[in-house]
Amino acid sequence: MEDNRLPLFMESGIYQLNSNAFFIDPVRILNRSYTRFRVSPSTYYSRFFDSSNSTQSPKASEDSRKRKRKQKKKLQSLNEREQIADRRHQEVKPFLLKAHESLLEATDLLKVLRILRNGGFAVGECMELSQESSELSFMELGGVWQAPLFEIVLKYYQDDKTVQNGGSLLVQSTEQRVTPVFDNLVANEGSCDIDAEIFNHKYIIPKRSSFYMSDLRKIDNLIPADSDCGFNLIVIDPPWENGSAHQKLRYPTLPNRYFLSLPVKQLCHSSGALVALWVTNREKLRGFVENDLFPKWGVKYAASFYWLKVKANGTMMGELDLFHHRPYECLLLGYCNGKDTHSGNLTRLNPIPDNQVFISVPGDYSRKPPIGELLLDYVPGSRPARCIELFAREMITGPTTWRPDDFSLVMNDAIDQCIQWVLPL
């Protein structure tokens, strides 16, 4: 039987390694949302990208031995909470190892990973940008009294106005719209990506996508008047409180109690919703989610998925047993009942397999791979599912994304031939 997994991966960005594990290429998935532009792989995979050498240097090996000795000493003096965290790790470790082993056995996929950074684009198909990213802080913009007056310019293109002249395509602008950028749903309902501009910064909004930027206290504006217009899939990636000064310099965080006020129950569709919450490996945070956050939201825990981070040569980003720097993160899944739950909608769902593993090369700090497609089989309600992503890092076709304006963003300029980044709202 012919194995067609690689051709499907080249098109979709998803490669099924075994029944319990997938490899995903976020760039390929994101680029399915664009028509005239492309996300630049060299920019997305700029962090920790090392495909040239799969062997450790003598110094690296010595450092590894020192870390293992330190880790062994640490394990002898774990407190109660750390012991619980270690038990969780030992339970999921076999699934992570099996998934990684399947990746290393997929030799055809590994060949593609070695050239992952060029994305497989033909020369000239997607121009690489040379300019450095320019920072635009929406935390500062949204915090001034003039914020309600700030506007974003949207430039639409229409396919039937594209004409050919002397062998080159001329795309004519058909409409330009100006709309508030804060406290306003900005939507691209068309089948082609559109240009956007604010304060002389140019961005691209993918087809059939929308975003809403507001203060955390105004997220209630996203609650639909009719629950039949609510969301079936709610993905949340909170800026969890982090004691690391290094992380605080990269992005601002919020105290955990702030997330108790998120109106998850009110955002749900009448037929219920699958809630997917990104969490770190800190046991204190897991306890907060299980004992406080999920009960407050009305979410019943269902399963855990794990994101295993690897380099372009297939090796893990770090040592699997390194206590405070493990190369994986957790996605907690649970169901929130809607008003029609009594009809048995949730009981007819496909059961979520626990300990699923998806593998990818990570992008920038705190940026998560787009995994919504892997969750659709477990989403209640009719199709197509209505999806929303809270604290989203980028836009993609389908979900409404929400960003609080008290969270700063790094955004990059675009040019006509290619974008270096997507609009991460």
mmCIF file of N, CA and C in Angstrom, residues 9 40 76 146 192 194 340 358:
data_model
loop_
_atom_site.group_PDB
_atom_site.id
_atom_site.type_symbol
_atom_site.label_atom_id
_atom_site.label_comp_id
_atom_site.label_asym_id
_atom_site.label_seq_id
_atom_site.Cartn_x
_atom_site.Cartn_y
_atom_site.Cartn_z
ATOM 1 N N PHE A 9 1.295 15.918 3.684
ATOM 2 C CA PHE A 9 1.969 16.865 4.574
ATOM 3 C C PHE A 9 2.401 18.114 3.819
ATOM 4 N N SER A 40 6.998 33.833 5.801
ATOM 5 C CA SER A 40 8.385 33.464 5.530
ATOM 6 C C SER A 40 8.879 32.434 6.541
ATOM 7 N N GLN A 76 16.300 14.121 44.546
ATOM 8 C CA GLN A 76 16.373 13.556 45.890
ATOM 9 C C GLN A 76 15.737 14.475 46.925
ATOM 10 N N GLN A 146 -6.861 58.680 23.543
ATOM 11 C CA GLN A 146 -7.228 58.757 22.125
ATOM 12 C C GLN A 146 -7.497 57.391 21.504
ATOM 13 N N CYS A 192 -10.027 36.332 -0.252
ATOM 14 C CA CYS A 192 -8.670 36.790 -0.575
ATOM 15 C C CYS A 192 -8.146 37.615 0.595
ATOM 16 N N ILE A 194 -6.319 40.641 2.613
ATOM 17 C CA ILE A 194 -6.394 42.079 2.365
ATOM 18 C C ILE A 194 -5.253 42.797 3.070
ATOM 19 N N ASP A 340 -28.343 23.212 25.161
ATOM 20 C CA ASP A 340 -28.945 22.041 24.526
ATOM 21 C C ASP A 340 -28.254 20.741 24.913
ATOM 22 N N PHE A 358 1.663 16.079 19.597
ATOM 23 C CA PHE A 358 1.967 16.700 18.314
ATOM 24 C C PHE A 358 3.333 17.355 18.417
#
